[in-house]
Amino acid sequence: MTDVNTKVERALARFDRVTRALDERDGASREAAKRERQRLNRDLGKRLARVGVAIGVISVIAIGVGLIIPIGMFGFLAAVGLAIGIAALLAFMPGERTAKAPTADLPNGQMVQRFDSYLYRSRAVLPAPARAEIDAISARLPSLKQSLDRVETLDPKAQDARRLMSIHLPGLIDRYLNVPPEFRRQADGEGLTVDQRLVEGLSAARTALDEISQELARNDLNAFETQGRFIKSRYGEEPIEG
């Protein structure tokens, strides 16, 4: 019986790996991976810029000291060694590899980007139905960011979106991961498993973010239409003077 269970578990694990590989070819997850690579490239650019600044500062200090007190060959080599050491430290300092939820003090646009990264890094450890919901949420984040970038942090709709991205959704995922895997398929009093509760919660969050995004976009559309009507009423009937 144990051998049968082992074979079943191996078959399920292999099936999950295959479906995950196929799933990651979909457009939403591919676009999320592209955005994550862009964020990593920006981080690399910042690291290189810090390396350049550090080397420049050390060079200026070495030249300044050399103008006052001759530093000689040993002093020059010490400055070069210090520059190389600081450059290596800045260049190879480990970056953030684990999923980390956005903090509440981030501006709207940065919070959406951090949340996008959090979803991408959390996706791999979630069951397939939950990954589908994660992809659906990720696909909506670019347009949500564009809308949130133009509103104040204290805007009521922005506050709703910020709470979802920094508190409620990360809390749901983190609590799910805290449940031991062998208990995730046990049904609760309402007949739902932990996996199903996760999908249910992600779906509700996706709907809420959809409504927020649509309302913010509707405000932008109304503002555009108002501006268009104003220009038409102000200039539409008047001849344009040369």
PDB file of C-alpha atoms in Angstrom:
ATOM      1  CA  MET A   1       0.000   0.000   0.000  1.00  0.00           C
ATOM      2  CA  THR A   2       2.858   2.337   0.825  1.00  0.00           C
ATOM      3  CA  ASP A   3       4.436   1.720  -2.592  1.00  0.00           C
ATOM      4  CA  VAL A   4       1.133   2.543  -4.293  1.00  0.00           C
ATOM      5  CA  ASN A   5       0.796   5.792  -2.349  1.00  0.00           C
ATOM      6  CA  THR A   6       4.375   6.715  -3.202  1.00  0.00           C
ATOM      7  CA  LYS A   7       3.773   6.112  -6.894  1.00  0.00           C
ATOM      8  CA  VAL A   8       0.583   8.177  -6.789  1.00  0.00           C
ATOM      9  CA  GLU A   9       2.374  11.051  -5.056  1.00  0.00           C
ATOM     10  CA  ARG A  10       5.174  10.929  -7.620  1.00  0.00           C
ATOM     11  CA  ALA A  11       2.676  10.914 -10.487  1.00  0.00           C
ATOM     12  CA  LEU A  12       0.838  13.900  -9.008  1.00  0.00           C
ATOM     13  CA  ALA A  13       4.095  15.776  -8.493  1.00  0.00           C
ATOM     14  CA  ARG A  14       5.150  15.061 -12.083  1.00  0.00           C
ATOM     15  CA  PHE A  15       1.735  16.171 -13.371  1.00  0.00           C
ATOM     16  CA  ASP A  16       1.993  19.379 -11.351  1.00  0.00           C
ATOM     17  CA  ARG A  17       5.437  20.113 -12.815  1.00  0.00           C
ATOM     18  CA  VAL A  18       4.174  19.582 -16.358  1.00  0.00           C
ATOM     19  CA  THR A  19       1.054  21.702 -15.881  1.00  0.00           C
ATOM     20  CA  ARG A  20       3.118  24.415 -14.237  1.00  0.00           C
ATOM     21  CA  ALA A  21       5.511  24.507 -17.197  1.00  0.00           C
ATOM     22  CA  LEU A  22       2.600  24.722 -19.626  1.00  0.00           C
ATOM     23  CA  ASP A  23       0.860  27.285 -17.461  1.00  0.00           C
ATOM     24  CA  GLU A  24       3.885  29.559 -17.429  1.00  0.00           C
ATOM     25  CA  ARG A  25       3.714  29.859 -21.212  1.00  0.00           C
ATOM     26  CA  ASP A  26       0.438  31.769 -20.928  1.00  0.00           C
ATOM     27  CA  GLY A  27       0.394  35.455 -21.693  1.00  0.00           C
ATOM     28  CA  ALA A  28      -0.319  36.758 -18.185  1.00  0.00           C
ATOM     29  CA  SER A  29       2.498  34.860 -16.477  1.00  0.00           C
ATOM     30  CA  ARG A  30       4.864  35.630 -19.351  1.00  0.00           C
ATOM     31  CA  GLU A  31       4.140  39.359 -19.042  1.00  0.00           C
ATOM     32  CA  ALA A  32       4.594  39.168 -15.261  1.00  0.00           C
ATOM     33  CA  ALA A  33       7.981  37.489 -15.780  1.00  0.00           C
ATOM     34  CA  LYS A  34       8.932  40.222 -18.248  1.00  0.00           C
ATOM     35  CA  ARG A  35       8.064  42.952 -15.747  1.00  0.00           C
ATOM     36  CA  GLU A  36      10.068  41.147 -13.055  1.00  0.00           C
ATOM     37  CA  ARG A  37      13.115  40.980 -15.361  1.00  0.00           C
ATOM     38  CA  GLN A  38      12.775  44.686 -16.036  1.00  0.00           C
ATOM     39  CA  ARG A  39      12.749  45.380 -12.295  1.00  0.00           C
ATOM     40  CA  LEU A  40      15.851  43.226 -11.828  1.00  0.00           C
ATOM     41  CA  ASN A  41      17.603  45.046 -14.672  1.00  0.00           C
ATOM     42  CA  ARG A  42      16.796  48.401 -13.077  1.00  0.00           C
ATOM     43  CA  ASP A  43      18.233  47.131  -9.798  1.00  0.00           C
ATOM     44  CA  LEU A  44      21.392  46.035 -11.625  1.00  0.00           C
ATOM     45  CA  GLY A  45      21.689  49.489 -13.190  1.00  0.00           C
ATOM     46  CA  LYS A  46      21.444  51.113  -9.770  1.00  0.00           C
ATOM     47  CA  ARG A  47      24.141  48.787  -8.427  1.00  0.00           C
ATOM     48  CA  LEU A  48      26.492  49.694 -11.266  1.00  0.00           C
ATOM     49  CA  ALA A  49      25.813  53.377 -10.692  1.00  0.00           C
ATOM     50  CA  ARG A  50      26.664  52.996  -6.987  1.00  0.00           C
ATOM     51  CA  VAL A  51      29.884  51.187  -7.926  1.00  0.00           C
ATOM     52  CA  GLY A  52      30.859  54.033 -10.242  1.00  0.00           C
ATOM     53  CA  VAL A  53      30.137  56.658  -7.595  1.00  0.00           C
ATOM     54  CA  ALA A  54      32.144  54.744  -4.970  1.00  0.00           C
ATOM     55  CA  ILE A  55      35.160  54.394  -7.265  1.00  0.00           C
ATOM     56  CA  GLY A  56      34.928  58.055  -8.203  1.00  0.00           C
ATOM     57  CA  VAL A  57      34.800  59.180  -4.567  1.00  0.00           C
ATOM     58  CA  ILE A  58      37.818  57.026  -3.633  1.00  0.00           C
ATOM     59  CA  SER A  59      39.753  58.330  -6.635  1.00  0.00           C
ATOM     60  CA  VAL A  60      39.033  61.958  -5.707  1.00  0.00           C
ATOM     61  CA  ILE A  61      40.055  61.352  -2.097  1.00  0.00           C
ATOM     62  CA  ALA A  62      43.277  59.603  -3.180  1.00  0.00           C
ATOM     63  CA  ILE A  63      44.150  62.456  -5.545  1.00  0.00           C
ATOM     64  CA  GLY A  64      43.369  65.068  -2.876  1.00  0.00           C
ATOM     65  CA  VAL A  65      45.515  63.322  -0.285  1.00  0.00           C
ATOM     66  CA  GLY A  66      48.284  62.855  -2.867  1.00  0.00           C
ATOM     67  CA  LEU A  67      48.377  66.578  -3.540  1.00  0.00           C
ATOM     68  CA  ILE A  68      49.000  67.247   0.160  1.00  0.00           C
ATOM     69  CA  ILE A  69      50.996  64.214   1.259  1.00  0.00           C
ATOM     70  CA  PRO A  70      52.722  61.927  -1.249  1.00  0.00           C
ATOM     71  CA  ILE A  71      51.069  58.539  -0.861  1.00  0.00           C
ATOM     72  CA  GLY A  72      53.631  56.575  -2.858  1.00  0.00           C
ATOM     73  CA  MET A  73      53.117  53.238  -4.533  1.00  0.00           C
ATOM     74  CA  PHE A  74      51.772  51.509  -1.406  1.00  0.00           C
ATOM     75  CA  GLY A  75      49.228  54.249  -0.874  1.00  0.00           C
ATOM     76  CA  PHE A  76      48.144  54.003  -4.504  1.00  0.00           C
ATOM     77  CA  LEU A  77      47.781  50.221  -4.258  1.00  0.00           C
ATOM     78  CA  ALA A  78      45.831  50.600  -1.014  1.00  0.00           C
ATOM     79  CA  ALA A  79      43.418  53.012  -2.709  1.00  0.00           C
ATOM     80  CA  VAL A  80      42.997  50.639  -5.657  1.00  0.00           C
ATOM     81  CA  GLY A  81      42.400  47.703  -3.302  1.00  0.00           C
ATOM     82  CA  LEU A  82      39.849  49.700  -1.319  1.00  0.00           C
ATOM     83  CA  ALA A  83      38.044  50.701  -4.517  1.00  0.00           C
ATOM     84  CA  ILE A  84      37.946  47.092  -5.723  1.00  0.00           C
ATOM     85  CA  GLY A  85      36.695  45.857  -2.352  1.00  0.00           C
ATOM     86  CA  ILE A  86      33.882  48.406  -2.142  1.00  0.00           C
ATOM     87  CA  ALA A  87      32.930  47.800  -5.781  1.00  0.00           C
ATOM     88  CA  ALA A  88      32.758  44.038  -5.178  1.00  0.00           C
ATOM     89  CA  LEU A  89      30.688  44.555  -2.034  1.00  0.00           C
ATOM     90  CA  LEU A  90      28.181  46.782  -3.825  1.00  0.00           C
ATOM     91  CA  ALA A  91      28.049  44.636  -6.960  1.00  0.00           C
ATOM     92  CA  PHE A  92      27.632  41.228  -5.317  1.00  0.00           C
ATOM     93  CA  MET A  93      25.529  42.202  -2.323  1.00  0.00           C
ATOM     94  CA  PRO A  94      22.604  39.753  -2.404  1.00  0.00           C
ATOM     95  CA  GLY A  95      19.322  41.230  -3.574  1.00  0.00           C
ATOM     96  CA  GLU A  96      15.809  40.389  -2.526  1.00  0.00           C
ATOM     97  CA  ARG A  97      15.064  36.830  -3.659  1.00  0.00           C
ATOM     98  CA  THR A  98      12.059  35.894  -1.562  1.00  0.00           C
ATOM     99  CA  ALA A  99       8.512  37.126  -1.955  1.00  0.00           C
ATOM    100  CA  LYS A 100       8.098  40.277   0.095  1.00  0.00           C
ATOM    101  CA  ALA A 101       4.817  42.149   0.414  1.00  0.00           C
ATOM    102  CA  PRO A 102       4.811  45.910  -0.238  1.00  0.00           C
ATOM    103  CA  THR A 103       5.074  48.159   2.805  1.00  0.00           C
ATOM    104  CA  ALA A 104       2.359  50.668   3.616  1.00  0.00           C
ATOM    105  CA  ASP A 105       4.659  53.696   3.234  1.00  0.00           C
ATOM    106  CA  LEU A 106       5.275  53.270  -0.512  1.00  0.00           C
ATOM    107  CA  PRO A 107       3.761  55.676  -3.066  1.00  0.00           C
ATOM    108  CA  ASN A 108       0.908  54.296  -5.146  1.00  0.00           C
ATOM    109  CA  GLY A 109       2.931  53.410  -8.249  1.00  0.00           C
ATOM    110  CA  GLN A 110       5.784  51.803  -6.335  1.00  0.00           C
ATOM    111  CA  MET A 111       3.320  49.810  -4.258  1.00  0.00           C
ATOM    112  CA  VAL A 112       1.753  48.328  -7.402  1.00  0.00           C
ATOM    113  CA  GLN A 113       5.218  47.362  -8.702  1.00  0.00           C
ATOM    114  CA  ARG A 114       6.227  45.765  -5.394  1.00  0.00           C
ATOM    115  CA  PHE A 115       2.894  43.930  -5.249  1.00  0.00           C
ATOM    116  CA  ASP A 116       3.400  42.696  -8.816  1.00  0.00           C
ATOM    117  CA  SER A 117       6.815  41.337  -7.819  1.00  0.00           C
ATOM    118  CA  TYR A 118       5.347  39.746  -4.684  1.00  0.00           C
ATOM    119  CA  LEU A 119       2.680  37.936  -6.709  1.00  0.00           C
ATOM    120  CA  TYR A 120       5.215  36.733  -9.274  1.00  0.00           C
ATOM    121  CA  ARG A 121       7.539  35.310  -6.624  1.00  0.00           C
ATOM    122  CA  SER A 122       4.687  33.753  -4.621  1.00  0.00           C
ATOM    123  CA  ARG A 123       3.049  32.152  -7.651  1.00  0.00           C
ATOM    124  CA  ALA A 124       5.313  29.106  -7.902  1.00  0.00           C
ATOM    125  CA  VAL A 125       4.403  27.772  -4.433  1.00  0.00           C
ATOM    126  CA  LEU A 126       0.632  27.982  -4.948  1.00  0.00           C
ATOM    127  CA  PRO A 127      -1.697  25.338  -6.426  1.00  0.00           C
ATOM    128  CA  ALA A 128      -2.668  25.553 -10.096  1.00  0.00           C
ATOM    129  CA  PRO A 129      -6.168  27.081  -9.586  1.00  0.00           C
ATOM    130  CA  ALA A 130      -4.640  29.772  -7.368  1.00  0.00           C
ATOM    131  CA  ARG A 131      -1.953  30.481  -9.993  1.00  0.00           C
ATOM    132  CA  ALA A 132      -4.714  31.154 -12.513  1.00  0.00           C
ATOM    133  CA  GLU A 133      -6.194  33.768 -10.167  1.00  0.00           C
ATOM    134  CA  ILE A 134      -2.738  35.246  -9.550  1.00  0.00           C
ATOM    135  CA  ASP A 135      -2.254  35.591 -13.317  1.00  0.00           C
ATOM    136  CA  ALA A 136      -5.656  37.266 -13.655  1.00  0.00           C
ATOM    137  CA  ILE A 137      -4.717  39.788 -10.959  1.00  0.00           C
ATOM    138  CA  SER A 138      -1.245  40.394 -12.449  1.00  0.00           C
ATOM    139  CA  ALA A 139      -2.736  41.088 -15.884  1.00  0.00           C
ATOM    140  CA  ARG A 140      -4.720  44.006 -14.440  1.00  0.00           C
ATOM    141  CA  LEU A 141      -1.882  45.642 -12.519  1.00  0.00           C
ATOM    142  CA  PRO A 142      -0.347  47.735 -15.357  1.00  0.00           C
ATOM    143  CA  SER A 143      -3.608  49.615 -15.959  1.00  0.00           C
ATOM    144  CA  LEU A 144      -4.205  49.913 -12.200  1.00  0.00           C
ATOM    145  CA  LYS A 145      -0.738  51.419 -11.760  1.00  0.00           C
ATOM    146  CA  GLN A 146      -1.398  53.937 -14.536  1.00  0.00           C
ATOM    147  CA  SER A 147      -4.578  55.076 -12.768  1.00  0.00           C
ATOM    148  CA  LEU A 148      -3.155  55.065  -9.232  1.00  0.00           C
ATOM    149  CA  ASP A 149      -0.113  57.081 -10.330  1.00  0.00           C
ATOM    150  CA  ARG A 150      -2.434  60.031 -10.941  1.00  0.00           C
ATOM    151  CA  VAL A 151      -4.375  60.024  -7.671  1.00  0.00           C
ATOM    152  CA  GLU A 152      -3.371  60.958  -4.158  1.00  0.00           C
ATOM    153  CA  THR A 153      -2.425  58.306  -1.626  1.00  0.00           C
ATOM    154  CA  LEU A 154      -5.342  59.366   0.597  1.00  0.00           C
ATOM    155  CA  ASP A 155      -7.916  58.981  -2.181  1.00  0.00           C
ATOM    156  CA  PRO A 156     -10.577  56.512  -0.873  1.00  0.00           C
ATOM    157  CA  LYS A 157     -10.246  54.191  -3.876  1.00  0.00           C
ATOM    158  CA  ALA A 158      -6.469  54.305  -3.657  1.00  0.00           C
ATOM    159  CA  GLN A 159      -6.711  53.435   0.025  1.00  0.00           C
ATOM    160  CA  ASP A 160      -8.892  50.408  -0.766  1.00  0.00           C
ATOM    161  CA  ALA A 161      -6.400  49.199  -3.379  1.00  0.00           C
ATOM    162  CA  ARG A 162      -3.436  49.826  -1.070  1.00  0.00           C
ATOM    163  CA  ARG A 163      -4.988  47.805   1.763  1.00  0.00           C
ATOM    164  CA  LEU A 164      -5.640  44.912  -0.599  1.00  0.00           C
ATOM    165  CA  MET A 165      -2.088  44.958  -1.977  1.00  0.00           C
ATOM    166  CA  SER A 166      -0.151  45.517   1.251  1.00  0.00           C
ATOM    167  CA  ILE A 167      -2.279  43.791   3.920  1.00  0.00           C
ATOM    168  CA  HIS A 168      -5.199  41.615   2.878  1.00  0.00           C
ATOM    169  CA  LEU A 169      -3.878  39.670  -0.123  1.00  0.00           C
ATOM    170  CA  PRO A 170      -0.365  39.089   1.276  1.00  0.00           C
ATOM    171  CA  GLY A 171      -1.992  38.059   4.557  1.00  0.00           C
ATOM    172  CA  LEU A 172      -4.164  35.527   2.740  1.00  0.00           C
ATOM    173  CA  ILE A 173      -1.197  34.007   0.887  1.00  0.00           C
ATOM    174  CA  ASP A 174       1.080  33.981   3.941  1.00  0.00           C
ATOM    175  CA  ARG A 175      -1.580  32.284   6.081  1.00  0.00           C
ATOM    176  CA  TYR A 176      -2.117  29.703   3.361  1.00  0.00           C
ATOM    177  CA  LEU A 177       1.606  28.903   3.278  1.00  0.00           C
ATOM    178  CA  ASN A 178       1.599  28.498   7.062  1.00  0.00           C
ATOM    179  CA  VAL A 179      -0.836  25.576   6.760  1.00  0.00           C
ATOM    180  CA  PRO A 180       1.050  22.254   6.479  1.00  0.00           C
ATOM    181  CA  PRO A 181       0.515  20.712   3.011  1.00  0.00           C
ATOM    182  CA  GLU A 182      -1.130  17.557   4.397  1.00  0.00           C
ATOM    183  CA  PHE A 183      -3.939  19.673   5.875  1.00  0.00           C
ATOM    184  CA  ARG A 184      -4.684  21.763   2.810  1.00  0.00           C
ATOM    185  CA  ARG A 185      -7.022  19.207   1.226  1.00  0.00           C
ATOM    186  CA  GLN A 186      -9.122  18.674   4.350  1.00  0.00           C
ATOM    187  CA  ALA A 187     -12.639  20.105   4.092  1.00  0.00           C
ATOM    188  CA  ASP A 188     -13.861  22.535   6.761  1.00  0.00           C
ATOM    189  CA  GLY A 189     -17.358  22.868   8.199  1.00  0.00           C
ATOM    190  CA  GLU A 190     -18.626  24.373   4.941  1.00  0.00           C
ATOM    191  CA  GLY A 191     -17.125  21.603   2.817  1.00  0.00           C
ATOM    192  CA  LEU A 192     -14.272  23.729   1.430  1.00  0.00           C
ATOM    193  CA  THR A 193     -10.592  22.848   1.533  1.00  0.00           C
ATOM    194  CA  VAL A 194      -7.790  25.284   2.297  1.00  0.00           C
ATOM    195  CA  ASP A 195      -6.883  25.330  -1.414  1.00  0.00           C
ATOM    196  CA  GLN A 196     -10.464  26.215  -2.309  1.00  0.00           C
ATOM    197  CA  ARG A 197     -10.569  28.942   0.345  1.00  0.00           C
ATOM    198  CA  LEU A 198      -7.404  30.406  -1.145  1.00  0.00           C
ATOM    199  CA  VAL A 199      -8.880  30.492  -4.653  1.00  0.00           C
ATOM    200  CA  GLU A 200     -12.097  31.975  -3.282  1.00  0.00           C
ATOM    201  CA  GLY A 201     -10.210  34.735  -1.507  1.00  0.00           C
ATOM    202  CA  LEU A 202      -8.022  35.512  -4.522  1.00  0.00           C
ATOM    203  CA  SER A 203     -11.097  35.677  -6.748  1.00  0.00           C
ATOM    204  CA  ALA A 204     -12.802  38.131  -4.377  1.00  0.00           C
ATOM    205  CA  ALA A 205      -9.659  40.291  -4.308  1.00  0.00           C
ATOM    206  CA  ARG A 206      -9.437  40.208  -8.101  1.00  0.00           C
ATOM    207  CA  THR A 207     -13.041  41.386  -8.364  1.00  0.00           C
ATOM    208  CA  ALA A 208     -12.399  44.198  -5.875  1.00  0.00           C
ATOM    209  CA  LEU A 209      -9.284  45.383  -7.742  1.00  0.00           C
ATOM    210  CA  ASP A 210     -11.240  45.214 -11.016  1.00  0.00           C
ATOM    211  CA  GLU A 211     -13.957  47.465  -9.594  1.00  0.00           C
ATOM    212  CA  ILE A 212     -11.395  49.946  -8.237  1.00  0.00           C
ATOM    213  CA  SER A 213      -9.531  50.040 -11.553  1.00  0.00           C
ATOM    214  CA  GLN A 214     -12.742  50.517 -13.526  1.00  0.00           C
ATOM    215  CA  GLU A 215     -13.922  53.340 -11.295  1.00  0.00           C
ATOM    216  CA  LEU A 216     -10.597  55.148 -11.504  1.00  0.00           C
ATOM    217  CA  ALA A 217     -10.570  54.721 -15.290  1.00  0.00           C
ATOM    218  CA  ARG A 218     -14.172  55.968 -15.421  1.00  0.00           C
ATOM    219  CA  ASN A 219     -13.107  59.128 -13.557  1.00  0.00           C
ATOM    220  CA  ASP A 220     -10.345  59.704 -16.111  1.00  0.00           C
ATOM    221  CA  LEU A 221     -12.800  59.123 -18.954  1.00  0.00           C
ATOM    222  CA  ASN A 222     -15.305  61.575 -17.471  1.00  0.00           C
ATOM    223  CA  ALA A 223     -12.573  64.190 -17.040  1.00  0.00           C
ATOM    224  CA  PHE A 224     -11.537  63.698 -20.678  1.00  0.00           C
ATOM    225  CA  GLU A 225     -15.118  64.050 -21.925  1.00  0.00           C
ATOM    226  CA  THR A 226     -15.643  67.178 -19.824  1.00  0.00           C
ATOM    227  CA  GLN A 227     -12.484  68.740 -21.244  1.00  0.00           C
ATOM    228  CA  GLY A 228     -13.570  67.834 -24.772  1.00  0.00           C
ATOM    229  CA  ARG A 229     -17.015  69.386 -24.301  1.00  0.00           C
ATOM    230  CA  PHE A 230     -15.457  72.535 -22.858  1.00  0.00           C
ATOM    231  CA  ILE A 231     -13.101  72.940 -25.833  1.00  0.00           C
ATOM    232  CA  LYS A 232     -15.955  72.347 -28.249  1.00  0.00           C
ATOM    233  CA  SER A 233     -18.244  74.871 -26.519  1.00  0.00           C
ATOM    234  CA  ARG A 234     -15.439  77.428 -26.182  1.00  0.00           C
ATOM    235  CA  TYR A 235     -13.816  77.153 -29.598  1.00  0.00           C
ATOM    236  CA  GLY A 236     -16.007  74.979 -31.782  1.00  0.00           C
ATOM    237  CA  GLU A 237     -18.277  77.739 -33.112  1.00  0.00           C
ATOM    238  CA  GLU A 238     -15.696  80.502 -33.223  1.00  0.00           C
ATOM    239  CA  PRO A 239     -13.560  81.120 -36.305  1.00  0.00           C
ATOM    240  CA  ILE A 240      -9.854  80.684 -35.786  1.00  0.00           C
ATOM    241  CA  GLU A 241      -8.097  83.988 -36.406  1.00  0.00           C
ATOM    242  CA  GLY A 242      -4.816  83.955 -38.280  1.00  0.00           C
TER     243      GLY A 242
END
